[in-house]
Short mmCIF file of C-alpha atoms in Angstrom, two decimals:
data_model
loop_
_atom_site.label_atom_id
_atom_site.label_comp_id
_atom_site.label_asym_id
_atom_site.label_seq_id
_atom_site.Cartn_x
_atom_site.Cartn_y
_atom_site.Cartn_z
CA MET Z 20 -45.80 18.54 -104.94
CA LYS Z 21 -48.27 15.76 -105.66
CA ARG Z 22 -51.88 16.87 -105.51
CA LYS Z 23 -54.66 14.38 -104.95
CA HIS Z 24 -57.81 16.13 -106.11
CA PHE Z 25 -60.72 13.76 -106.40
CA GLY Z 26 -63.59 16.18 -107.05
CA PHE Z 27 -67.08 15.18 -106.03
CA PHE Z 28 -67.04 11.42 -105.93
CA ILE Z 29 -69.65 8.95 -107.07
CA LEU Z 30 -71.27 7.47 -103.98
CA LEU Z 31 -72.99 4.31 -105.16
CA VAL Z 32 -74.89 3.51 -101.99
CA ILE Z 33 -76.90 0.38 -102.62
CA LEU Z 34 -79.68 0.29 -100.04
CA SER Z 35 -82.07 -2.50 -100.90
CA VAL Z 36 -84.37 -4.98 -99.33
CA GLY Z 37 -82.00 -7.65 -100.59
CA LEU Z 38 -79.21 -6.15 -98.49
CA ILE Z 39 -81.35 -6.33 -95.38
CA ALA Z 40 -82.71 -9.77 -96.17
CA CYS Z 41 -79.42 -11.64 -96.59
CA ASN Z 42 -76.11 -12.05 -94.81
CA SER Z 43 -72.86 -10.38 -95.79
CA ASP Z 44 -70.09 -12.92 -96.24
CA SER Z 45 -68.22 -10.80 -98.75
CA PRO Z 46 -67.38 -7.12 -98.99
CA ALA Z 47 -70.14 -5.02 -100.53
CA VAL Z 48 -69.80 -2.24 -103.13
CA ASP Z 49 -67.10 0.33 -103.93
CA ASN Z 50 -66.43 3.77 -102.40
CA GLU Z 51 -66.30 7.27 -103.78
CA THR Z 52 -64.97 7.74 -107.28
CA ASP Z 53 -64.87 10.79 -109.44
CA ALA Z 54 -66.96 11.16 -112.57
CA ALA Z 55 -64.22 9.51 -114.60
CA GLY Z 56 -64.42 6.44 -112.40
CA ALA Z 57 -60.98 6.69 -110.80
CA ASN Z 58 -60.63 5.34 -107.27
CA ASN Z 59 -60.39 7.99 -104.60
CA ASN Z 60 -58.11 8.15 -101.60
CA ALA Z 61 -60.61 6.35 -99.41
CA GLY Z 62 -59.81 2.77 -100.32
CA ASN Z 63 -56.84 0.62 -101.14
CA ASN Z 64 -53.61 2.54 -101.58
CA THR Z 65 -51.25 0.52 -103.75
CA GLU Z 66 -48.16 2.71 -103.36
CA GLU Z 67 -45.10 0.94 -102.01
CA LEU Z 68 -44.90 1.15 -98.23
CA GLY Z 69 -41.79 1.86 -96.22
CA GLU Z 70 -40.49 -0.07 -93.23
CA ALA Z 71 -42.62 -0.49 -90.13
CA GLY Z 72 -42.04 1.61 -87.03
CA GLY Z 73 -41.74 5.28 -86.26
CA THR Z 74 -44.13 8.06 -85.30
CA ILE Z 75 -46.83 10.01 -87.13
CA ASN Z 76 -47.28 13.56 -85.89
CA VAL Z 77 -50.69 14.93 -86.86
CA ALA Z 78 -51.55 18.64 -86.71
CA TYR Z 79 -55.27 18.74 -85.93
CA LEU Z 80 -57.26 21.93 -85.66
CA ALA Z 81 -59.51 21.26 -82.68
CA GLN Z 82 -59.51 19.37 -79.40
CA PRO Z 83 -62.53 17.11 -78.82
CA GLY Z 84 -64.69 17.44 -75.75
CA THR Z 85 -64.66 13.65 -75.37
CA LEU Z 86 -63.36 10.51 -77.06
CA ASP Z 87 -66.61 8.63 -76.41
CA PRO Z 88 -68.11 8.35 -79.91
CA HIS Z 89 -71.51 7.34 -78.51
CA THR Z 90 -72.10 10.85 -77.21
CA THR Z 91 -71.45 13.21 -80.12
CA THR Z 92 -71.54 13.72 -83.87
CA ALA Z 93 -68.41 15.92 -83.74
CA ASN Z 94 -65.67 15.03 -86.25
CA ALA Z 95 -63.11 16.12 -83.66
CA THR Z 96 -64.19 13.06 -81.64
CA ARG Z 97 -64.78 10.71 -84.58
CA ASP Z 98 -61.35 11.08 -86.20
CA PRO Z 99 -59.11 10.12 -83.24
CA ALA Z 100 -61.69 7.76 -81.71
CA LYS Z 101 -61.62 5.44 -84.70
CA LEU Z 102 -57.99 4.66 -83.85
CA ILE Z 103 -59.24 3.25 -80.53
CA PHE Z 104 -62.68 1.78 -81.18
CA GLU Z 105 -64.30 -0.51 -83.71
CA THR Z 106 -67.87 -1.47 -84.57
CA LEU Z 107 -69.74 -4.65 -85.42
CA LEU Z 108 -70.14 -3.43 -89.01
CA ALA Z 109 -68.22 -0.89 -91.11
CA LEU Z 110 -68.65 0.88 -94.43
CA ASN Z 111 -66.28 -0.02 -97.23
CA GLU Z 112 -65.09 2.49 -99.80
CA ASN Z 113 -68.38 2.18 -101.71
CA PHE Z 114 -70.41 2.92 -98.57
CA GLU Z 115 -71.47 -0.73 -98.43
CA VAL Z 116 -71.96 -2.50 -95.12
CA THR Z 117 -69.34 -5.16 -94.29
CA PRO Z 118 -68.53 -7.05 -91.06
CA MET Z 119 -65.84 -5.70 -88.74
CA LEU Z 120 -66.02 -7.10 -85.18
CA ALA Z 121 -68.80 -9.35 -86.40
CA GLU Z 122 -67.50 -12.40 -88.22
CA ASP Z 123 -70.75 -12.47 -90.10
CA TYR Z 124 -74.40 -11.50 -89.70
CA GLU Z 125 -77.76 -12.76 -90.86
CA VAL Z 126 -81.10 -10.98 -91.15
CA SER Z 127 -84.28 -12.92 -90.51
CA GLU Z 128 -86.89 -13.28 -93.23
CA ASP Z 129 -89.17 -10.73 -91.56
CA GLY Z 130 -86.25 -8.32 -91.08
CA LYS Z 131 -86.87 -8.00 -87.34
CA THR Z 132 -83.97 -10.08 -86.00
CA ILE Z 133 -80.33 -9.59 -86.97
CA THR Z 134 -77.93 -12.22 -85.66
CA PHE Z 135 -74.24 -11.31 -85.30
CA GLU Z 136 -71.59 -14.01 -85.01
CA LEU Z 137 -68.69 -12.33 -83.22
CA ARG Z 138 -65.05 -12.82 -84.13
CA GLU Z 139 -63.30 -14.92 -81.50
CA GLY Z 140 -60.01 -14.07 -79.83
CA ILE Z 141 -60.48 -10.30 -80.20
CA LYS Z 142 -58.84 -8.47 -77.31
CA PHE Z 143 -59.43 -5.09 -75.76
CA HIS Z 144 -56.51 -2.82 -74.95
CA ASN Z 145 -56.74 -3.93 -71.29
CA GLY Z 146 -56.06 -7.56 -72.35
CA ASP Z 147 -59.61 -8.88 -71.85
CA GLU Z 148 -61.22 -10.88 -74.64
CA MET Z 149 -64.31 -9.40 -76.27
CA THR Z 150 -67.49 -11.40 -75.67
CA SER Z 151 -71.20 -10.90 -76.23
CA GLU Z 152 -71.45 -9.37 -72.74
CA ASP Z 153 -69.27 -6.46 -73.87
CA VAL Z 154 -71.16 -6.08 -77.14
CA VAL Z 155 -74.57 -6.04 -75.49
CA ALA Z 156 -73.42 -3.55 -72.84
CA SER Z 157 -71.86 -1.27 -75.46
CA MET Z 158 -74.77 -1.44 -77.88
CA THR Z 159 -77.31 -0.93 -75.12
CA LYS Z 160 -75.44 2.22 -74.07
CA TRP Z 161 -75.29 3.43 -77.68
CA SER Z 162 -78.96 2.52 -78.16
CA GLU Z 163 -79.90 5.05 -75.51
CA THR Z 164 -78.72 7.90 -77.73
CA SER Z 165 -81.38 9.85 -79.57
CA PHE Z 166 -79.53 9.06 -82.83
CA ALA Z 167 -80.00 5.32 -82.37
CA GLN Z 168 -83.54 5.58 -81.05
CA SER Z 169 -84.75 7.78 -83.89
CA ASN Z 170 -83.18 5.65 -86.62
CA ILE Z 171 -83.76 2.13 -85.33
CA GLY Z 172 -86.82 2.62 -83.15
CA GLU Z 173 -87.66 0.26 -80.31
CA HIS Z 174 -85.02 -2.45 -80.16
CA GLU Z 175 -83.15 -4.76 -77.83
CA TRP Z 176 -79.72 -6.42 -77.83
CA VAL Z 177 -79.58 -10.00 -76.54
CA ALA Z 178 -76.60 -12.28 -75.83
CA VAL Z 179 -77.31 -15.77 -77.21
CA ASP Z 180 -73.95 -17.24 -76.17
CA ASP Z 181 -70.42 -15.91 -75.64
CA HIS Z 182 -69.95 -15.10 -79.32
CA THR Z 183 -73.48 -14.63 -80.66
CA VAL Z 184 -75.61 -11.50 -80.28
CA GLU Z 185 -79.07 -10.73 -81.61
CA LEU Z 186 -80.64 -7.37 -82.37
CA HIS Z 187 -84.42 -7.47 -82.07
CA ILE Z 188 -86.18 -4.56 -83.75
CA GLU Z 189 -89.88 -3.76 -83.59
CA GLU Z 190 -90.15 -2.84 -87.25
CA ALA Z 191 -87.97 -3.89 -90.19
CA SER Z 192 -85.98 -0.91 -91.46
CA PHE Z 193 -84.57 0.03 -94.85
CA ILE Z 194 -81.48 1.60 -93.24
CA VAL Z 195 -80.71 -0.21 -89.98
CA LEU Z 196 -77.49 -1.88 -91.20
CA HIS Z 197 -76.10 1.42 -92.47
CA ILE Z 198 -76.89 3.09 -89.14
CA LEU Z 199 -74.93 0.37 -87.32
CA ALA Z 200 -71.96 0.94 -89.66
CA GLU Z 201 -72.17 4.75 -89.66
CA PRO Z 202 -68.84 6.35 -88.59
CA GLY Z 203 -70.48 9.47 -87.13
CA GLN Z 204 -71.59 9.00 -83.48
CA PHE Z 205 -70.55 5.44 -84.14
CA ALA Z 206 -71.57 2.33 -82.21
CA ALA Z 207 -68.18 1.62 -80.63
CA ILE Z 208 -67.63 -1.63 -78.73
CA MET Z 209 -66.10 -1.20 -75.26
CA PRO Z 210 -65.52 -3.48 -72.25
CA ALA Z 211 -68.69 -4.04 -70.23
CA GLY Z 212 -66.94 -2.82 -67.08
CA VAL Z 213 -66.06 0.49 -68.72
CA VAL Z 214 -69.64 0.92 -69.91
CA GLU Z 215 -71.04 0.20 -66.45
CA SER Z 216 -68.88 2.97 -64.93
CA ALA Z 217 -69.88 5.54 -67.56
CA GLU Z 218 -71.48 8.80 -66.47
CA ALA Z 219 -74.16 10.75 -68.30
CA THR Z 220 -71.44 12.57 -70.25
CA GLY Z 221 -69.92 9.29 -71.47
CA VAL Z 222 -67.13 6.92 -70.49
CA SER Z 223 -64.02 8.16 -68.75
CA GLU Z 224 -61.79 5.25 -69.84
CA TYR Z 225 -61.15 4.97 -73.55
CA ILE Z 226 -60.54 1.25 -74.13
CA GLY Z 227 -61.41 -0.46 -77.39
CA THR Z 228 -60.29 -3.18 -79.78
CA GLY Z 229 -58.81 -0.83 -82.39
CA PRO Z 230 -55.31 -0.72 -83.87
CA PHE Z 231 -54.07 1.95 -81.43
CA ALA Z 232 -54.52 2.48 -77.70
CA LEU Z 233 -54.71 5.87 -76.01
CA GLU Z 234 -51.50 6.32 -74.01
CA ASN Z 235 -51.93 9.90 -72.85
CA TRP Z 236 -54.15 12.93 -73.35
CA ARG Z 237 -52.53 16.22 -72.40
CA HIS Z 238 -55.41 18.64 -72.69
CA ASP Z 239 -54.85 21.60 -75.00
CA GLN Z 240 -51.61 19.97 -76.22
CA TYR Z 241 -51.92 16.50 -77.74
CA MET Z 242 -53.29 12.96 -77.62
CA HIS Z 243 -50.73 10.16 -77.78
CA PHE Z 244 -51.74 6.79 -79.26
CA VAL Z 245 -49.52 3.70 -79.27
CA LYS Z 246 -49.58 0.56 -81.40
CA PHE Z 247 -51.78 -2.19 -79.96
CA ASP Z 248 -49.56 -5.25 -80.27
CA ASP Z 249 -52.46 -7.68 -79.84
CA TYR Z 250 -54.60 -6.10 -82.54
CA GLN Z 251 -56.44 -8.68 -84.66
CA SER Z 252 -56.83 -7.39 -88.20
CA ARG Z 253 -59.41 -8.65 -90.65
CA GLU Z 254 -57.98 -10.44 -93.67
CA GLU Z 255 -60.05 -8.80 -96.42
CA PRO Z 256 -58.35 -6.02 -98.43
CA ALA Z 257 -58.51 -2.59 -96.81
CA SER Z 258 -61.43 -0.55 -98.10
CA GLY Z 259 -62.84 2.60 -96.53
CA ASN Z 260 -63.20 1.86 -92.81
CA ALA Z 261 -63.46 -1.88 -93.49
CA GLY Z 262 -61.03 -4.70 -94.17
CA ALA Z 263 -57.43 -5.09 -93.07
CA LYS Z 264 -55.93 -2.59 -90.62
CA GLU Z 265 -52.24 -3.31 -90.35
CA VAL Z 266 -50.56 -1.37 -87.56
CA LEU Z 267 -47.26 -0.29 -89.11
CA VAL Z 268 -46.22 2.71 -87.02
CA ASP Z 269 -45.39 2.62 -83.32
CA GLU Z 270 -47.28 5.72 -82.27
CA VAL Z 271 -49.53 8.55 -83.45
CA TYR Z 272 -49.69 12.02 -81.91
CA TYR Z 273 -52.72 14.25 -82.47
CA HIS Z 274 -51.39 17.74 -81.76
CA PHE Z 275 -54.04 20.43 -81.23
CA VAL Z 276 -53.00 23.27 -83.55
CA PRO Z 277 -55.87 25.74 -84.03
CA ASP Z 278 -53.76 28.23 -86.02
CA GLU Z 279 -53.88 27.25 -89.70
CA SER Z 280 -50.58 28.92 -90.64
CA THR Z 281 -48.87 26.92 -87.89
CA ARG Z 282 -50.33 23.71 -89.33
CA ILE Z 283 -48.88 24.61 -92.75
CA ASN Z 284 -45.49 25.79 -91.53
CA GLY Z 285 -45.15 22.81 -89.21
CA LEU Z 286 -45.77 20.48 -92.14
CA LEU Z 287 -43.24 22.26 -94.35
CA SER Z 288 -40.61 22.24 -91.61
CA GLY Z 289 -41.11 18.56 -90.85
CA GLU Z 290 -42.51 19.11 -87.36
CA TYR Z 291 -45.73 17.46 -88.51
CA ASP Z 292 -46.12 14.57 -90.91
CA PHE Z 293 -49.79 15.29 -91.63
CA SER Z 294 -51.85 18.49 -91.31
CA HIS Z 295 -55.62 18.47 -91.38
CA MET Z 296 -58.12 21.07 -92.65
CA LEU Z 297 -55.77 23.57 -94.24
CA PRO Z 298 -56.75 26.95 -95.72
CA TYR Z 299 -57.37 27.12 -99.44
CA ASP Z 300 -55.07 30.09 -99.87
CA GLY Z 301 -52.23 27.96 -98.46
CA ILE Z 302 -52.31 25.55 -101.41
CA PRO Z 303 -49.82 27.55 -103.57
CA GLN Z 304 -47.30 27.48 -100.72
CA LEU Z 305 -47.72 23.70 -100.44
CA ASP Z 306 -47.59 23.30 -104.23
CA ALA Z 307 -44.13 24.87 -104.20
CA ASP Z 308 -42.71 22.01 -102.13
CA PRO Z 309 -42.22 18.78 -104.16
CA SER Z 310 -42.11 16.71 -100.97
CA ILE Z 311 -45.70 17.54 -99.99
CA ASN Z 312 -48.88 15.71 -101.06
CA VAL Z 313 -52.02 17.87 -101.06
CA ASP Z 314 -55.21 15.90 -100.50
CA ILE Z 315 -58.44 17.64 -101.60
CA TRP Z 316 -61.48 15.67 -100.51
CA PRO Z 317 -65.28 16.03 -100.47
CA PHE Z 318 -66.85 17.06 -97.21
CA GLY Z 319 -70.57 17.80 -97.48
CA PRO Z 320 -73.12 20.51 -96.63
CA GLN Z 321 -72.13 23.76 -94.94
CA THR Z 322 -75.14 24.49 -92.75
CA LEU Z 323 -76.48 27.43 -90.81
CA VAL Z 324 -78.39 25.93 -87.86
CA PHE Z 325 -81.23 27.83 -86.20
CA ASN Z 326 -81.99 27.45 -82.49
CA LYS Z 327 -85.69 26.81 -82.82
CA GLU Z 328 -86.21 27.00 -79.06
CA GLY Z 329 -85.59 30.76 -79.22
CA MET Z 330 -86.73 33.54 -81.53
CA PHE Z 331 -86.06 31.36 -84.58
CA GLY Z 332 -88.89 29.08 -83.56
CA ASP Z 333 -90.84 31.42 -85.85
CA VAL Z 334 -90.54 30.07 -89.40
CA ASN Z 335 -91.08 33.59 -90.78
CA LEU Z 336 -87.84 34.71 -89.14
CA ARG Z 337 -85.98 31.73 -90.59
CA ARG Z 338 -87.37 32.53 -94.03
CA ALA Z 339 -86.28 36.16 -93.66
CA VAL Z 340 -82.69 34.99 -93.10
CA ASN Z 341 -82.86 32.57 -96.04
CA HIS Z 342 -83.98 35.29 -98.47
CA ALA Z 343 -81.45 37.78 -97.09
CA LEU Z 344 -78.47 35.46 -97.60
CA ASN Z 345 -76.51 35.47 -100.83
CA LYS Z 346 -75.35 31.85 -100.76
CA GLU Z 347 -72.48 32.49 -103.20
CA ASP Z 348 -71.17 35.27 -100.93
CA VAL Z 349 -71.20 32.96 -97.92
CA LEU Z 350 -69.56 30.10 -99.84
CA THR Z 351 -66.88 32.37 -101.26
CA ALA Z 352 -66.15 33.81 -97.80
CA ALA Z 353 -65.80 30.29 -96.42
CA PHE Z 354 -64.10 28.44 -99.28
CA THR Z 355 -62.50 31.20 -101.43
CA ASN Z 356 -63.75 30.13 -104.88
CA SER Z 357 -65.99 27.69 -106.74
CA GLU Z 358 -63.13 25.18 -107.11
CA PHE Z 359 -63.79 24.27 -103.49
CA TYR Z 360 -67.58 24.36 -103.23
CA GLU Z 361 -70.73 23.29 -105.03
CA ALA Z 362 -73.77 25.57 -104.80
CA GLY Z 363 -77.22 24.01 -104.81
CA PRO Z 364 -80.12 22.92 -102.59
CA SER Z 365 -79.31 19.21 -102.25
CA LEU Z 366 -77.78 17.65 -99.15
CA PHE Z 367 -76.18 15.04 -101.40
CA MET Z 368 -73.45 15.23 -104.02
CA GLU Z 369 -74.65 15.23 -107.62
CA ASP Z 370 -73.07 11.84 -108.25
CA GLN Z 371 -75.05 10.30 -105.38
CA VAL Z 372 -77.73 9.30 -107.85
CA ASP Z 373 -79.76 7.37 -105.27
CA TRP Z 374 -80.54 10.55 -103.33
CA PHE Z 375 -79.52 13.67 -105.27
CA THR Z 376 -82.39 16.01 -106.13
CA ASN Z 377 -82.85 19.73 -106.76
CA ALA Z 378 -86.17 19.82 -104.90
CA GLY Z 379 -86.58 23.22 -103.25
CA GLU Z 380 -84.22 25.00 -105.65
CA GLU Z 381 -86.70 27.87 -106.11
CA LEU Z 382 -86.08 28.72 -102.44
CA TYR Z 383 -82.32 28.07 -102.43
CA ASP Z 384 -80.69 31.33 -103.52
CA THR Z 385 -83.32 34.00 -103.98
CA ASN Z 386 -81.22 36.77 -102.38
CA ASP Z 387 -84.40 38.85 -102.26
CA MET Z 388 -84.23 41.58 -99.62
CA ASP Z 389 -87.83 42.69 -100.25
CA ARG Z 390 -89.17 39.23 -99.48
CA ALA Z 391 -86.80 38.99 -96.54
CA GLN Z 392 -88.25 42.22 -95.14
CA GLU Z 393 -91.80 40.92 -95.59
CA TYR Z 394 -91.01 37.82 -93.56
CA LEU Z 395 -89.16 39.90 -90.97
CA ASP Z 396 -92.26 42.07 -90.55
CA ALA Z 397 -94.51 38.99 -90.38
CA ALA Z 398 -92.34 37.68 -87.53
CA GLY Z 399 -92.76 40.94 -85.62
CA TYR Z 400 -89.02 41.37 -85.26
CA ASP Z 401 -88.28 44.44 -83.11
CA GLY Z 402 -84.51 44.74 -82.88
CA GLU Z 403 -83.82 41.71 -80.66
CA GLU Z 404 -80.16 40.70 -80.56
CA VAL Z 405 -79.31 37.68 -82.72
CA VAL Z 406 -76.39 35.76 -81.15
CA ILE Z 407 -74.29 33.97 -83.78
CA LEU Z 408 -72.20 31.26 -82.12
CA THR Z 409 -68.91 30.54 -83.92
CA SER Z 410 -65.27 29.50 -83.58
CA ARG Z 411 -62.03 30.55 -85.23
CA ASP Z 412 -60.82 26.94 -84.86
CA TYR Z 413 -62.70 26.32 -88.11
CA PRO Z 414 -62.06 29.40 -90.29
CA HIS Z 415 -64.71 28.39 -92.85
CA HIS Z 416 -67.35 28.38 -90.09
CA TYR Z 417 -66.10 31.70 -88.74
CA ASN Z 418 -66.02 33.32 -92.19
CA SER Z 419 -69.52 31.98 -92.93
CA ALA Z 420 -70.71 33.53 -89.67
CA VAL Z 421 -69.15 36.90 -90.51
CA ALA Z 422 -70.75 36.92 -93.98
CA THR Z 423 -74.10 36.00 -92.44
CA GLN Z 424 -73.77 38.72 -89.83
CA GLN Z 425 -73.25 41.27 -92.61
CA ALA Z 426 -76.32 40.06 -94.50
CA LEU Z 427 -78.50 40.26 -91.39
CA GLU Z 428 -77.17 43.71 -90.50
CA ASN Z 429 -78.06 44.80 -94.05
CA LEU Z 430 -81.58 43.55 -93.37
CA GLY Z 431 -81.72 45.70 -90.24
CA MET Z 432 -81.23 42.95 -87.67
CA ASN Z 433 -79.17 43.45 -84.52
CA THR Z 434 -76.44 40.79 -84.35
CA LYS Z 435 -73.56 39.68 -82.14
CA LEU Z 436 -70.75 37.21 -82.89
CA ASP Z 437 -70.06 34.96 -79.89
CA VAL Z 438 -66.63 33.38 -80.51
CA TYR Z 439 -65.25 30.36 -78.62
CA ASP Z 440 -62.85 27.48 -79.15
CA TRP Z 441 -64.57 24.53 -80.82
CA ALA Z 442 -64.87 22.33 -77.70
CA THR Z 443 -66.61 25.16 -75.84
CA LEU Z 444 -68.87 25.82 -78.82
CA LEU Z 445 -69.96 22.17 -78.77
CA ASP Z 446 -70.96 22.59 -75.12
CA ARG Z 447 -72.73 25.90 -75.68
CA ARG Z 448 -74.70 24.77 -78.72
CA ALA Z 449 -76.48 22.28 -76.41
CA ASP Z 450 -77.73 25.20 -74.28
CA LYS Z 451 -81.06 26.42 -75.64
CA ASP Z 452 -80.57 29.83 -74.01
CA ALA Z 453 -77.01 30.47 -75.22
CA TYR Z 454 -77.38 31.42 -78.90
CA ASP Z 455 -79.63 31.82 -81.93
CA ILE Z 456 -77.53 30.61 -84.90
CA PHE Z 457 -74.39 28.56 -85.44
CA TYR Z 458 -72.58 27.11 -88.45
CA THR Z 459 -71.36 23.56 -88.77
CA GLY Z 460 -70.50 21.17 -91.57
CA PHE Z 461 -71.81 17.68 -92.24
CA THR Z 462 -69.71 15.06 -93.96
CA VAL Z 463 -70.96 13.12 -96.98
CA MET Z 464 -73.72 10.83 -95.71
CA ALA Z 465 -75.01 7.54 -97.07
CA THR Z 466 -78.69 8.13 -96.20
CA PRO Z 467 -80.86 11.15 -95.27
CA HIS Z 468 -81.42 9.67 -91.81
CA GLN Z 469 -77.82 10.40 -90.91
CA TYR Z 470 -78.43 14.15 -91.13
CA THR Z 471 -79.42 14.56 -87.49
CA PHE Z 472 -81.04 17.97 -87.99
CA LEU Z 473 -83.84 16.38 -90.05
CA ASP Z 474 -85.24 14.26 -87.22
CA SER Z 475 -86.85 15.88 -84.18
CA ARG Z 476 -86.38 12.65 -82.23
CA THR Z 477 -82.59 13.05 -82.20
CA GLU Z 478 -82.94 16.23 -80.11
CA TRP Z 479 -79.80 17.46 -81.84
CA PRO Z 480 -78.80 21.12 -81.14
CA GLY Z 481 -81.15 23.39 -83.00
CA TRP Z 482 -84.04 21.15 -81.90
CA THR Z 483 -85.95 20.45 -85.08
CA ASN Z 484 -89.62 19.82 -84.35
CA ASN Z 485 -91.50 19.05 -87.54
CA PRO Z 486 -93.72 15.94 -87.60
CA ALA Z 487 -93.67 15.97 -91.41
CA PHE Z 488 -89.92 15.31 -91.40
CA ASP Z 489 -90.32 12.43 -88.95
CA GLU Z 490 -93.14 10.85 -90.96
CA LEU Z 491 -91.22 11.07 -94.24
CA LEU Z 492 -88.07 9.61 -92.67
CA ASP Z 493 -90.16 6.71 -91.35
CA GLU Z 494 -91.71 6.19 -94.78
CA ILE Z 495 -88.24 5.96 -96.34
CA LYS Z 496 -87.32 3.21 -93.86
CA LEU Z 497 -90.31 1.19 -95.02
CA ALA Z 498 -89.76 1.79 -98.75
CA GLN Z 499 -89.81 -1.30 -100.95
CA ASP Z 500 -86.95 -0.15 -103.16
CA GLN Z 501 -84.56 2.74 -103.78
CA GLU Z 502 -86.81 4.37 -106.39
CA GLU Z 503 -89.65 4.67 -103.89
CA ALA Z 504 -87.23 5.87 -101.20
CA LYS Z 505 -85.92 8.65 -103.44
CA GLU Z 506 -89.42 9.85 -104.31
CA ILE Z 507 -90.19 10.20 -100.61
CA TYR Z 508 -86.87 11.95 -100.00
CA GLU Z 509 -87.70 14.53 -102.71
CA GLU Z 510 -90.78 15.44 -100.66
CA LEU Z 511 -88.60 15.69 -97.58
CA GLN Z 512 -86.06 18.00 -99.21
CA GLN Z 513 -88.85 20.27 -100.46
CA GLU Z 514 -90.20 20.43 -96.92
CA LEU Z 515 -86.67 21.19 -95.68
CA TRP Z 516 -86.59 24.36 -97.79
CA GLU Z 517 -90.10 25.33 -96.73
CA ASP Z 518 -89.52 24.84 -93.00
CA LEU Z 519 -85.77 25.68 -92.81
CA PRO Z 520 -84.59 24.02 -89.59
CA VAL Z 521 -81.19 24.71 -91.16
CA ILE Z 522 -80.01 26.47 -94.29
CA ASN Z 523 -77.77 24.35 -96.50
CA VAL Z 524 -75.68 27.09 -98.13
CA GLY Z 525 -73.81 24.57 -100.30
CA LYS Z 526 -71.34 21.68 -100.24
CA SER Z 527 -67.59 21.94 -99.86
CA LEU Z 528 -64.26 20.32 -100.57
CA ARG Z 529 -61.61 20.38 -97.84
CA VAL Z 530 -57.82 20.30 -97.86
CA SER Z 531 -55.30 18.21 -95.93
CA ALA Z 532 -51.64 17.54 -96.73
CA TYR Z 533 -48.86 15.18 -95.74
CA GLY Z 534 -45.19 14.61 -96.37
CA ASP Z 535 -44.00 12.37 -99.19
CA HIS Z 536 -42.41 10.12 -96.56
CA VAL Z 537 -45.91 9.10 -95.40
CA LYS Z 538 -46.89 6.03 -97.44
CA GLY Z 539 -50.27 4.34 -97.68
CA TYR Z 540 -52.39 7.17 -96.26
CA THR Z 541 -56.12 7.04 -96.98
CA ASP Z 542 -59.12 9.13 -96.01
CA PHE Z 543 -62.64 7.84 -95.52
CA MET Z 544 -64.93 10.11 -93.56
CA GLY Z 545 -61.83 11.20 -91.68
CA PRO Z 546 -58.11 10.36 -91.87
CA ASN Z 547 -56.93 6.75 -91.46
CA PHE Z 548 -53.51 6.03 -89.97
CA TRP Z 549 -53.52 2.25 -90.19
CA ASN Z 550 -51.80 0.59 -93.19
CA VAL Z 551 -49.44 3.59 -93.16
CA THR Z 552 -45.66 3.86 -92.85
CA VAL Z 553 -43.30 6.79 -92.34
CA GLU Z 554 -39.80 6.83 -93.76
#
């Protein structure tokens, strides 16, 4: 067994006025590395590849509700969708912005106009060539999302000619390029005709420019992707989600396998080539097989989200829960032991020096039942049922919910676990009357703006409504340098622990594994199956 354990990687995210003020002819910085400086599994993989062809069978734990990445932050959409769709810009393995479908870009001196020169000859899976009409239609659709509106503000996409597009923004922003390259709820480029036929829930045809095309989606069974023979790869070295994407296998199957033991056993038997999100207690079984690679990778915050349109609109009730929770108990229930989590108040990894802070630590893990009771009394709680929405599709979320239920019962609160498959949970969490609490995880982010629960303007489930958050996020956008931006973020994180729209119980590592016959595999904010062969 070969284990790839990269710890909590250094995320050197260089966000500067210089980045916004100049073009990007060359790849930017480097990705996540551990404290020793070794490259992680997110970038170039130099192992010798096998012959092209064949099939990759992926065991994935949850079925997405949609493959339209404009409509959701769910990883279950992001991971398969990035086989199909691409963006104007992408993040390399150092979380730096680099061109993808854009050949190049240039930012005006005042920072309010960004001009994108599009790559020519790029084809969609339906055979049509990508032009500025498709880009403007796609970006206009994406721009209507609360994520785009809250992070970019008032803006407009304009076609200059067939292969030139301009983004006009009302106010220069410290983070706009990173938002355009962000792989969560990403700004996928689609044919204009597909965009025009989209409904409120998103597009119904999944056609992009990516290395694989969707051949078939058998709901509750699998998604089948096939090699796109006309794919036009970039020439730069592969790095993160940027650079070359060579399509070396003929097809990829995403099998929906919610049972974790089935994902392990299927990998060991050879039924699956890759299994995602495996249980920590399954590692010894995988270690015993020399033909299996175990990939342990950083995820991000494990968060308890309050529905602030219900009873938890009262901050006193949220504070009661925070003081009642023993964060170590919740983390241990979810991730088994401290090898797989990092306790602490920060949303960022400790090596993310641009953003990491312990602001709010005095409120992080008080585990003070007396104070919890005081806040419960101040809220006037009188035995109302607290509905905890959860799913066994993600055992760490389910186990976190069970541990939280126990803590609230110990405080004298009346609770109910409401258990669904993950796709149904994603639907129900958008219903303000359906629940009071749910758990979800957030991947490592490059900027605080990408944590959707911080910004009331995103209208993300849980419905944060705190003008102080919005003002501080806007101040960060206008910061003159990273030092000023971090000082403002420290204020924001302190306010996060005072107001508690969510409780960040800690940050986690996650486990995937794949057979030794899979060569060239990388992970960067989700698995990548380009530049990969199977023997």
